[in-house]
PDB file of C-alpha atoms in Angstrom:
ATOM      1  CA  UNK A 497       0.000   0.000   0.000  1.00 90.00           C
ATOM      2  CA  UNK A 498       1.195   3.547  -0.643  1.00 88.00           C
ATOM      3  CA  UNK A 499      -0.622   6.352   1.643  1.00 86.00           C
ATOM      4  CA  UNK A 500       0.578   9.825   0.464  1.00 87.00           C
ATOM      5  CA  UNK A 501      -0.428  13.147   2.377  1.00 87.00           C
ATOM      6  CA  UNK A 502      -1.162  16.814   0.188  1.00 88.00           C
ATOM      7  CA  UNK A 503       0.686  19.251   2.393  1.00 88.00           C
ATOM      8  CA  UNK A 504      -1.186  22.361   2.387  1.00 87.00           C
ATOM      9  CA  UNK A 505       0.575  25.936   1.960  1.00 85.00           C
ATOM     10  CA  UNK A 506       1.530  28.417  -0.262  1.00 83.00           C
ATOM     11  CA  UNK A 507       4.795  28.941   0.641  1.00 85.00           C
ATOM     12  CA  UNK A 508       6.130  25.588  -0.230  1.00 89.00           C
ATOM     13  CA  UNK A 509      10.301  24.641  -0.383  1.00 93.00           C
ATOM     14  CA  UNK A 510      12.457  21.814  -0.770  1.00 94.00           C
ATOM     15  CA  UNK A 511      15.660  21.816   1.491  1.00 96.00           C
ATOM     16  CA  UNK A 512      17.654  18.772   2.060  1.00 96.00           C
ATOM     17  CA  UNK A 513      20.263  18.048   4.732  1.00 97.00           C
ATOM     18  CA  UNK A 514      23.494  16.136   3.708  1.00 97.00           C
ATOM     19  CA  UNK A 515      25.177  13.679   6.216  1.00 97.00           C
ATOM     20  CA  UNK A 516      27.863  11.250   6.962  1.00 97.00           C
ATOM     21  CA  UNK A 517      27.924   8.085   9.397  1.00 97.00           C
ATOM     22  CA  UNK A 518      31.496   7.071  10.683  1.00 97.00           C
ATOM     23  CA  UNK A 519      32.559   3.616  11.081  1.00 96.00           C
ATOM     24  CA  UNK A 520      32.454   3.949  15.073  1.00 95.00           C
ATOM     25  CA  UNK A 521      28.410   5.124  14.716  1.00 94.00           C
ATOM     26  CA  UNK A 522      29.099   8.906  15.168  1.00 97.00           C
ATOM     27  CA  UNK A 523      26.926  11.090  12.688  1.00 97.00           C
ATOM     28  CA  UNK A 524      28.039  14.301  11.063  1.00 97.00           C
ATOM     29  CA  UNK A 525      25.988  17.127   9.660  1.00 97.00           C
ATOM     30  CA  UNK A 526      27.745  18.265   6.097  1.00 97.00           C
ATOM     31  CA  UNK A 527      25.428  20.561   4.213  1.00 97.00           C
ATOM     32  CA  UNK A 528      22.048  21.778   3.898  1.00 97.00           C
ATOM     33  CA  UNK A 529      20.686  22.893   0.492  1.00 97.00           C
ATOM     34  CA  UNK A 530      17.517  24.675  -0.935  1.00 96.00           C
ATOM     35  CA  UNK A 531      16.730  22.632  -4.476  1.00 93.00           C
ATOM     36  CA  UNK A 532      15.850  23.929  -7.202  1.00 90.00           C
ATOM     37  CA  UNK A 533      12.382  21.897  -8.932  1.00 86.00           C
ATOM     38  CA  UNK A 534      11.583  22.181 -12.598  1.00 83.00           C
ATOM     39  CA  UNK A 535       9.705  20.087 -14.560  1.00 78.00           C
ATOM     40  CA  UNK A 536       6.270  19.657 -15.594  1.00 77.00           C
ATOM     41  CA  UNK A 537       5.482  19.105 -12.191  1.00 75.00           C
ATOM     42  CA  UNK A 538       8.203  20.896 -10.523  1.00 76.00           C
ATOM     43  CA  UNK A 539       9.602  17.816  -9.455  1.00 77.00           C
ATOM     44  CA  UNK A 540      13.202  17.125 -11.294  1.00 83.00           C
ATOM     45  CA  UNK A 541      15.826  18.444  -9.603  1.00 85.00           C
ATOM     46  CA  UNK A 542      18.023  20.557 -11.553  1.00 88.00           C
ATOM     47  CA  UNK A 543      20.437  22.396  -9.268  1.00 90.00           C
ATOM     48  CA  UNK A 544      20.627  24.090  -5.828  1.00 95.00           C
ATOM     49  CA  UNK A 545      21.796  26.811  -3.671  1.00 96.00           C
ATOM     50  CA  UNK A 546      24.057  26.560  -0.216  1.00 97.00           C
ATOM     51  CA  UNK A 547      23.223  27.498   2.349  1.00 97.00           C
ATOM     52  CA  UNK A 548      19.273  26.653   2.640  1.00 97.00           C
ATOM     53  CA  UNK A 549      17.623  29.535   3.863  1.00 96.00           C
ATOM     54  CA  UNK A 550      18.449  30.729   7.713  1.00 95.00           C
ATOM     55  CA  UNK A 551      14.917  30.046   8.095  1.00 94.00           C
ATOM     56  CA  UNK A 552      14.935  26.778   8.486  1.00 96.00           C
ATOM     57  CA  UNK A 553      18.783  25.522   8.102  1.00 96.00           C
ATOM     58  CA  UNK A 554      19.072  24.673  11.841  1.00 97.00           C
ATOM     59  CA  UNK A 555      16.070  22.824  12.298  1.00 97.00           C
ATOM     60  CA  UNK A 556      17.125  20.462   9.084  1.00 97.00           C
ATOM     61  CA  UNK A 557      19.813  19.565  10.542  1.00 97.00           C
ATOM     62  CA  UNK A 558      18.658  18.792  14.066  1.00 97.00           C
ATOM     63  CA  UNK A 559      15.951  16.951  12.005  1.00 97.00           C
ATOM     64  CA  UNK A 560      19.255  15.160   9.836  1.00 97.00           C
ATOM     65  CA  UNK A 561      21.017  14.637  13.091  1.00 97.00           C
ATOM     66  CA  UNK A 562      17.813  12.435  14.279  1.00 97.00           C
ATOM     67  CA  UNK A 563      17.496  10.315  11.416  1.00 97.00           C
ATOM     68  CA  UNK A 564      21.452   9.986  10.907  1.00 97.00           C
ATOM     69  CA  UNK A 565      21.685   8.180  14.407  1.00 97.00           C
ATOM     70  CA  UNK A 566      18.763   5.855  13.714  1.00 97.00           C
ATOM     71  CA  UNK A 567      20.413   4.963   9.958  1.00 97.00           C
ATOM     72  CA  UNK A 568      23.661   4.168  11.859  1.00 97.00           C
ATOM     73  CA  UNK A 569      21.771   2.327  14.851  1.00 96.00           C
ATOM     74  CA  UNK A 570      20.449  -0.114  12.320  1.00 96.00           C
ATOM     75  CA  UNK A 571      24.045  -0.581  10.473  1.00 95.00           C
ATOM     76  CA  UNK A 572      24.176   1.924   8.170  1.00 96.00           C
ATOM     77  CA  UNK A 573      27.458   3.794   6.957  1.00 96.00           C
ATOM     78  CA  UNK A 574      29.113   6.480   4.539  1.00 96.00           C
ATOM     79  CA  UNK A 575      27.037   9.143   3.217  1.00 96.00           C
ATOM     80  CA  UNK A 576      22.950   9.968   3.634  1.00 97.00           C
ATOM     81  CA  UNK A 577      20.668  12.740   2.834  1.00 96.00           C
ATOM     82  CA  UNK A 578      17.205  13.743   3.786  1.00 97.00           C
ATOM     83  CA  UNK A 579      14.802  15.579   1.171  1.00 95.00           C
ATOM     84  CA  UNK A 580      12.282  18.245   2.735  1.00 96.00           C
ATOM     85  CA  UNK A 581       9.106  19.613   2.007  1.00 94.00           C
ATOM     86  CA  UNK A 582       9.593  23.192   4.101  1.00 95.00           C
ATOM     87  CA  UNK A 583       5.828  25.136   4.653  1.00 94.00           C
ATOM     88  CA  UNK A 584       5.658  28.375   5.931  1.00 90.00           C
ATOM     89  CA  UNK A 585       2.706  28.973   8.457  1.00 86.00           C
ATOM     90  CA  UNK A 586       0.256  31.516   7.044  1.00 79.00           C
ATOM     91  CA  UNK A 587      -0.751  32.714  10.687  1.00 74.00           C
ATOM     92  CA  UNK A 588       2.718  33.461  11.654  1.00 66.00           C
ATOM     93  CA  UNK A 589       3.527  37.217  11.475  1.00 69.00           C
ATOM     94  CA  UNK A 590       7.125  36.325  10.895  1.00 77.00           C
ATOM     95  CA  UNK A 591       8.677  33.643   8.602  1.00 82.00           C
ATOM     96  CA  UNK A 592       7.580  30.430  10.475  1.00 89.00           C
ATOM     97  CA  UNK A 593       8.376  26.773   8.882  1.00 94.00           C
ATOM     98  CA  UNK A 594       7.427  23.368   9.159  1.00 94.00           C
ATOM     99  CA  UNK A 595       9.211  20.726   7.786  1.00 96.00           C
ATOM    100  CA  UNK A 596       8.238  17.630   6.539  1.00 95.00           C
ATOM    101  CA  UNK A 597      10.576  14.098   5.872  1.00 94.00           C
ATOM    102  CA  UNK A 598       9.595  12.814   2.201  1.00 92.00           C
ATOM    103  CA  UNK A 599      12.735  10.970   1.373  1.00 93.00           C
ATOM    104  CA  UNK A 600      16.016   9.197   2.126  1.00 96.00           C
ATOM    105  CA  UNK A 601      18.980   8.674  -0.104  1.00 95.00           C
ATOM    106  CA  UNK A 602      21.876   6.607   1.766  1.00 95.00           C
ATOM    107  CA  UNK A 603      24.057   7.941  -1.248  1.00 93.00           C
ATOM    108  CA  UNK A 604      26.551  10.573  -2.790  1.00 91.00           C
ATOM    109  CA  UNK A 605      23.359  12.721  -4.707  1.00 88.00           C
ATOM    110  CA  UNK A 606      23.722  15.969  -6.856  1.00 88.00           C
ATOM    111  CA  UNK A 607      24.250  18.551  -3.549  1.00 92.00           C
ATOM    112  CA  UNK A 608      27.408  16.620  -2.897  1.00 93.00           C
ATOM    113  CA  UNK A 609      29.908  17.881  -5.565  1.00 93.00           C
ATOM    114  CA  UNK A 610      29.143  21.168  -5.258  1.00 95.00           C
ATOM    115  CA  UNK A 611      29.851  21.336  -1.559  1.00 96.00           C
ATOM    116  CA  UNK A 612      33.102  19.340  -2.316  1.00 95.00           C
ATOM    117  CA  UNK A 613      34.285  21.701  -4.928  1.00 95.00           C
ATOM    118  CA  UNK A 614      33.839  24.457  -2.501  1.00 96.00           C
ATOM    119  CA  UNK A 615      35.716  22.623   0.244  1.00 95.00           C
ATOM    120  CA  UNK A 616      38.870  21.863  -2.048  1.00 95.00           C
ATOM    121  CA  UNK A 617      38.608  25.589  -3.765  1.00 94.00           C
ATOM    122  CA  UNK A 618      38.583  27.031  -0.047  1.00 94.00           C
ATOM    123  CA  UNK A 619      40.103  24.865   2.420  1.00 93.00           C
ATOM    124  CA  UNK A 620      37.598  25.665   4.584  1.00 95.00           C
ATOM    125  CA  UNK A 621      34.465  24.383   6.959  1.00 96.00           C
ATOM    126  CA  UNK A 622      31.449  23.964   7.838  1.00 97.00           C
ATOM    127  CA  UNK A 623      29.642  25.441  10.565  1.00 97.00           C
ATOM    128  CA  UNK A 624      27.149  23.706  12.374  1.00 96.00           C
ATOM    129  CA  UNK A 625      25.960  26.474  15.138  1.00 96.00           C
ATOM    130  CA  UNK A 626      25.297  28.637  11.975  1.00 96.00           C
ATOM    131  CA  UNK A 627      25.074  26.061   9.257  1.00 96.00           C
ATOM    132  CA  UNK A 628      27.215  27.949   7.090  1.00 97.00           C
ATOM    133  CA  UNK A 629      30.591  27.555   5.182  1.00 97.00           C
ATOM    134  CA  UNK A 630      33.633  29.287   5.916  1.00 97.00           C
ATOM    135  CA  UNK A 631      36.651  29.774   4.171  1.00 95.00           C
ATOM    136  CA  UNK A 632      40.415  30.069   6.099  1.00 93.00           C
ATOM    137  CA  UNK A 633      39.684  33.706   5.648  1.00 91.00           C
ATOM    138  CA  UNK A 634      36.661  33.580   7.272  1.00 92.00           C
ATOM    139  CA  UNK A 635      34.474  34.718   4.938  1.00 94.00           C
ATOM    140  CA  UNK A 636      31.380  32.798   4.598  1.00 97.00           C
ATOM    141  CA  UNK A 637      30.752  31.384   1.227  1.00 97.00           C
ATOM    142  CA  UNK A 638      28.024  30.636  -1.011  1.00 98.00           C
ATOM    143  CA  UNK A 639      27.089  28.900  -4.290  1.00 97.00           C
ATOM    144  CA  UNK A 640      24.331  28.270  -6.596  1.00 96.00           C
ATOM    145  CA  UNK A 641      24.887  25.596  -8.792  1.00 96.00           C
ATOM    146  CA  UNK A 642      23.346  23.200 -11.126  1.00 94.00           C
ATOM    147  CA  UNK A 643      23.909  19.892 -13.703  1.00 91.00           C
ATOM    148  CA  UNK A 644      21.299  21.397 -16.115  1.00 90.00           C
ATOM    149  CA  UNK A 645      21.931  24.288 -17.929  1.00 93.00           C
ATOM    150  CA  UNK A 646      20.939  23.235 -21.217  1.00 92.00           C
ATOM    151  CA  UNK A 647      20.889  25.087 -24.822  1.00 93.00           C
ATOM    152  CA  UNK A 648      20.729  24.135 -28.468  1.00 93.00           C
ATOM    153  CA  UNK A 649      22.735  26.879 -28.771  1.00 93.00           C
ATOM    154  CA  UNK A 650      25.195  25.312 -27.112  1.00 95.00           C
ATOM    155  CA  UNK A 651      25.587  22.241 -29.327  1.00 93.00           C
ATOM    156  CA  UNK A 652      28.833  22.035 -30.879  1.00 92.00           C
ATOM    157  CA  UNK A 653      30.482  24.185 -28.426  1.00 93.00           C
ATOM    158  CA  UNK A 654      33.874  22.136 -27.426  1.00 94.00           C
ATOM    159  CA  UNK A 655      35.355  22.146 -24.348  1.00 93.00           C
ATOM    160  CA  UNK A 656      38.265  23.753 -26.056  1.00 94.00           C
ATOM    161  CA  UNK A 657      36.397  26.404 -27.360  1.00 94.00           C
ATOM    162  CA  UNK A 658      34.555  26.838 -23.323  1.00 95.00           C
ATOM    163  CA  UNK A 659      37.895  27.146 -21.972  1.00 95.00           C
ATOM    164  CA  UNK A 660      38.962  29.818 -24.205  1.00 96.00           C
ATOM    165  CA  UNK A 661      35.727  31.383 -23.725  1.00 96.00           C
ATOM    166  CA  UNK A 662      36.236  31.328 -19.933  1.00 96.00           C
ATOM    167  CA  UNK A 663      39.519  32.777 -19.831  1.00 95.00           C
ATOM    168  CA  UNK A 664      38.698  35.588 -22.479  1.00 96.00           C
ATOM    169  CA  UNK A 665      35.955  36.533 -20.008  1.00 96.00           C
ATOM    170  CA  UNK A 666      37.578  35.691 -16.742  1.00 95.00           C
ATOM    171  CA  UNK A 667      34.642  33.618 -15.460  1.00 96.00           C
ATOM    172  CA  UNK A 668      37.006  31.170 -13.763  1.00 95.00           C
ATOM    173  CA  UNK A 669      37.365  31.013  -9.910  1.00 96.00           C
ATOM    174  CA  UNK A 670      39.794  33.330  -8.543  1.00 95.00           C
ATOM    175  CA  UNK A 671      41.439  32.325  -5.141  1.00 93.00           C
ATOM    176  CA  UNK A 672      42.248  35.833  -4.166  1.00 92.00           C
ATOM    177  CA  UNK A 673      38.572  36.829  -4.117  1.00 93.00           C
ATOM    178  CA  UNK A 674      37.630  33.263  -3.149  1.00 95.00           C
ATOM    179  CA  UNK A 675      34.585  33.685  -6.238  1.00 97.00           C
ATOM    180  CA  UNK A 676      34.034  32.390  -9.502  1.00 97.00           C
ATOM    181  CA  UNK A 677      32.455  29.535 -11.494  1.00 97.00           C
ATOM    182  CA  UNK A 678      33.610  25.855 -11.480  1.00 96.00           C
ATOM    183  CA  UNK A 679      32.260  24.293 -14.360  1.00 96.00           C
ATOM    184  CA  UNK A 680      31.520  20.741 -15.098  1.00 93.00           C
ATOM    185  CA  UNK A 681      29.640  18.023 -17.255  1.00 91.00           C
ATOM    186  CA  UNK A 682      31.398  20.240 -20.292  1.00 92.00           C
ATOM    187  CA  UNK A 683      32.360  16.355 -22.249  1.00 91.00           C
ATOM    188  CA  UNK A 684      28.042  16.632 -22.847  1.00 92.00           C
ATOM    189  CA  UNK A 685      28.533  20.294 -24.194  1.00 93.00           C
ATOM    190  CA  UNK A 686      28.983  19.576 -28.093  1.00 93.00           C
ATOM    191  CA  UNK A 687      26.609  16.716 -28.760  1.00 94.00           C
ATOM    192  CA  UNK A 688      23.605  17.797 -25.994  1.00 94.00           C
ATOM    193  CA  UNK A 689      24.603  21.184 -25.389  1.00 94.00           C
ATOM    194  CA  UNK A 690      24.711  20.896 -21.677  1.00 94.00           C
ATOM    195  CA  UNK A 691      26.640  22.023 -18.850  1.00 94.00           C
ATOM    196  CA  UNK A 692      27.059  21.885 -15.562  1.00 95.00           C
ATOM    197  CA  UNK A 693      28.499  24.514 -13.324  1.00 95.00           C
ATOM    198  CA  UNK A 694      28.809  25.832  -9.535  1.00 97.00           C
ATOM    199  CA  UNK A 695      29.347  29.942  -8.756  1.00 97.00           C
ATOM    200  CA  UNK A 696      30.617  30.585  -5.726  1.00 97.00           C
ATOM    201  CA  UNK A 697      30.252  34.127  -3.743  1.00 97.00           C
ATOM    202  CA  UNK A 698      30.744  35.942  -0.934  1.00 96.00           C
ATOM    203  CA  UNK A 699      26.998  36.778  -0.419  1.00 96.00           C
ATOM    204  CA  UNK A 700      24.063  34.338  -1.571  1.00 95.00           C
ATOM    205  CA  UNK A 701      22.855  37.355  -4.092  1.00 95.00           C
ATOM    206  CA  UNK A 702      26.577  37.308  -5.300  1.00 97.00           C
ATOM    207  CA  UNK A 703      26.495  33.982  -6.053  1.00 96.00           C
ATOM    208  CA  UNK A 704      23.631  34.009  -8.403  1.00 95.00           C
ATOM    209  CA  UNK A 705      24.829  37.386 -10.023  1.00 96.00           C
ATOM    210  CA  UNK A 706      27.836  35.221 -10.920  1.00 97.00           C
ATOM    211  CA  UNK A 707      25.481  32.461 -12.299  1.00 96.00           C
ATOM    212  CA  UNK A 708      23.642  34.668 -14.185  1.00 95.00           C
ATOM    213  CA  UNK A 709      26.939  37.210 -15.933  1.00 96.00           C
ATOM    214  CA  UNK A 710      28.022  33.116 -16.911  1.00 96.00           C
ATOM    215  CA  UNK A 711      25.025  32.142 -18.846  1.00 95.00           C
ATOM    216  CA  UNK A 712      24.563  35.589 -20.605  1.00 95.00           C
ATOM    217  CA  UNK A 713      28.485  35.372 -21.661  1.00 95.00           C
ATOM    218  CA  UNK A 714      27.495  31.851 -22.916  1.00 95.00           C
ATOM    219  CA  UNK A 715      24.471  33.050 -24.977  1.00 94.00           C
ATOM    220  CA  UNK A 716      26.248  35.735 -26.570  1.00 94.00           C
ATOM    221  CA  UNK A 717      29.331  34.036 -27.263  1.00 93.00           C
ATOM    222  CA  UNK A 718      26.999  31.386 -28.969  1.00 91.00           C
ATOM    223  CA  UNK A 719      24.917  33.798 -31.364  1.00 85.00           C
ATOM    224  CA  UNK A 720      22.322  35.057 -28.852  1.00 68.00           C
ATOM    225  CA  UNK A 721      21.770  38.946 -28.043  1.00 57.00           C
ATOM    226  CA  UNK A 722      22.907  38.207 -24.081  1.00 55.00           C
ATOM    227  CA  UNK A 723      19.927  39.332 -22.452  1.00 57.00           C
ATOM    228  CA  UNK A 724      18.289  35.986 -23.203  1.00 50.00           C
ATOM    229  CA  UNK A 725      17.584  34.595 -19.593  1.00 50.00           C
ATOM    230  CA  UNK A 726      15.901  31.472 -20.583  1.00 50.00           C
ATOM    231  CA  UNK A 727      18.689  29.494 -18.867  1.00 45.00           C
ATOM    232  CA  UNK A 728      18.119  31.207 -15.193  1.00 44.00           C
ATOM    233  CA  UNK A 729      14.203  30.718 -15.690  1.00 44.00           C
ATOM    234  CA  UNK A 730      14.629  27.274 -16.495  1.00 43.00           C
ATOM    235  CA  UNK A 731      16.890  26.115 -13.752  1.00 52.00           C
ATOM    236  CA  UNK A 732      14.960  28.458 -10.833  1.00 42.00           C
ATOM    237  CA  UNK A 733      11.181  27.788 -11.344  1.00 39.00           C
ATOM    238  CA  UNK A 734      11.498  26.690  -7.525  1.00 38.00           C
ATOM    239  CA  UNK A 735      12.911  29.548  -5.977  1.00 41.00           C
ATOM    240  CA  UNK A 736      11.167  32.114  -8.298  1.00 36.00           C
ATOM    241  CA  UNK A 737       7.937  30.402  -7.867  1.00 35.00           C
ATOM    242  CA  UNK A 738       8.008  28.360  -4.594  1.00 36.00           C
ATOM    243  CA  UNK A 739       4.056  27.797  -4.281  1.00 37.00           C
ATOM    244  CA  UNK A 740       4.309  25.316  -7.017  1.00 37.00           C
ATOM    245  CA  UNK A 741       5.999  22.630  -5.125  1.00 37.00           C
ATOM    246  CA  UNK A 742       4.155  19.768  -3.620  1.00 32.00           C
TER     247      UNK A 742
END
């Protein structure tokens, strides 16, 4: 049998908490995430942004913390992650959320290289009193990343001709300013015209400025006029629209 719940609100989110079990039992709290939803349905994920909102960071990871010690009471080990439904209370006269457990993955998932590439870029850590990332500077750091950012456009772009394109435009991560974009998945770039790529700031409206000054490089570069922002509509229908989750 399969009982499901409709969770009402119109403020709806999806955080997720990352997580690792230790071969002695101990549980640590990694990440947590906002998703970003597209799809149809707004259900594929397609990227996501560190931190998740201060809103409800802490209480994801108490709530990861919980279901980390029971995974590792019954044997489990390595790496885990709990998806969210987050719902804002419409009576509350300030930002009140309730979260909701809809899934487990006891696996490495698509929140996990980002944070990793920010660890090795930085040298830093994670901390869990504020559930934010710092680097040896102390700076806290931010990202919005994603696997998806797909355009015909794009087809028969190599990842020669992206590199060149990167460094003509300095869109690279720069260690001095600790900000940039990473960019990944770029062997798909020629025959599907997708890429994947994380931008890193110093503020979480930084971050996606970065995003954004990447993809309208990549349009123009690739015939467009540059102001086309189909690529930031299609990967943040989520955070844009949040009401459309379920």
């Amino acid at each position: 049998a399969i009982v499901e719940s409709y969770i009402e609100g119109k403020d709806k989110r999806s955080p997720s908490v990352q997580g690792r079990i230790l071969p002695n039992g101990e549980v640590e709290i990694l990440s947590t995430h906002d998703q970003i939803l597209g799809g149809s349905d707004q259900q594929i994920f397609l990227g996501c942004q560190f931190p998740a909102d201060e809103g409800y960071r802490l209480q994801a990871q108490e709530l990861g913390m919980r279901v980390g010690r029971n995974l590792a009471a019954k044997g489990a080990l390595e790496r885990f992650s709990v998806d969210f439904l987050a719902v804002q209370r419409p009576e509350s006269s300030h930002p009140v959320w309730d979260l909701y457990a809809i899934e487990i993955n006891l696996r490495k998932g698509g929140t996990t290289h980002p944070f990793m590439e920010l660890k090795l870029l930085t040298n830093g850590r994670y901390n869990l009193s504020t559930g934010l990332f710092y680097s040896q500077t102390g700076r806290p750091k931010y990202y919005f990343a994603t696997d998806n950012l797909q355009k015909d456009r794009y087809r028969g772009l190599l990842p020669n001709d992206l590199m060149d394109i990167i460094a003509y435009h300095q869109l690279h991560f720069d260690s001095c300013t600790e900000t940039g974009t990473l960019f990944h998945l770029m062997g798909c770039l020629s025959e599907f015209g997708k890429l994947g790529l994380t931008s890193i700031g110093n503020s979480p409206e930084q971050a996606e400025s970065i995003y954004n000054h990447v993809v309208k490089i990549l349009n123009k570069e690739t015939g467009g006029s540059g102001n086309d922002d189909e690529g930031m509509s299609a990967i943040t229908p989520a955070i844009a629209s949040p009401g459309n989750l379920h």
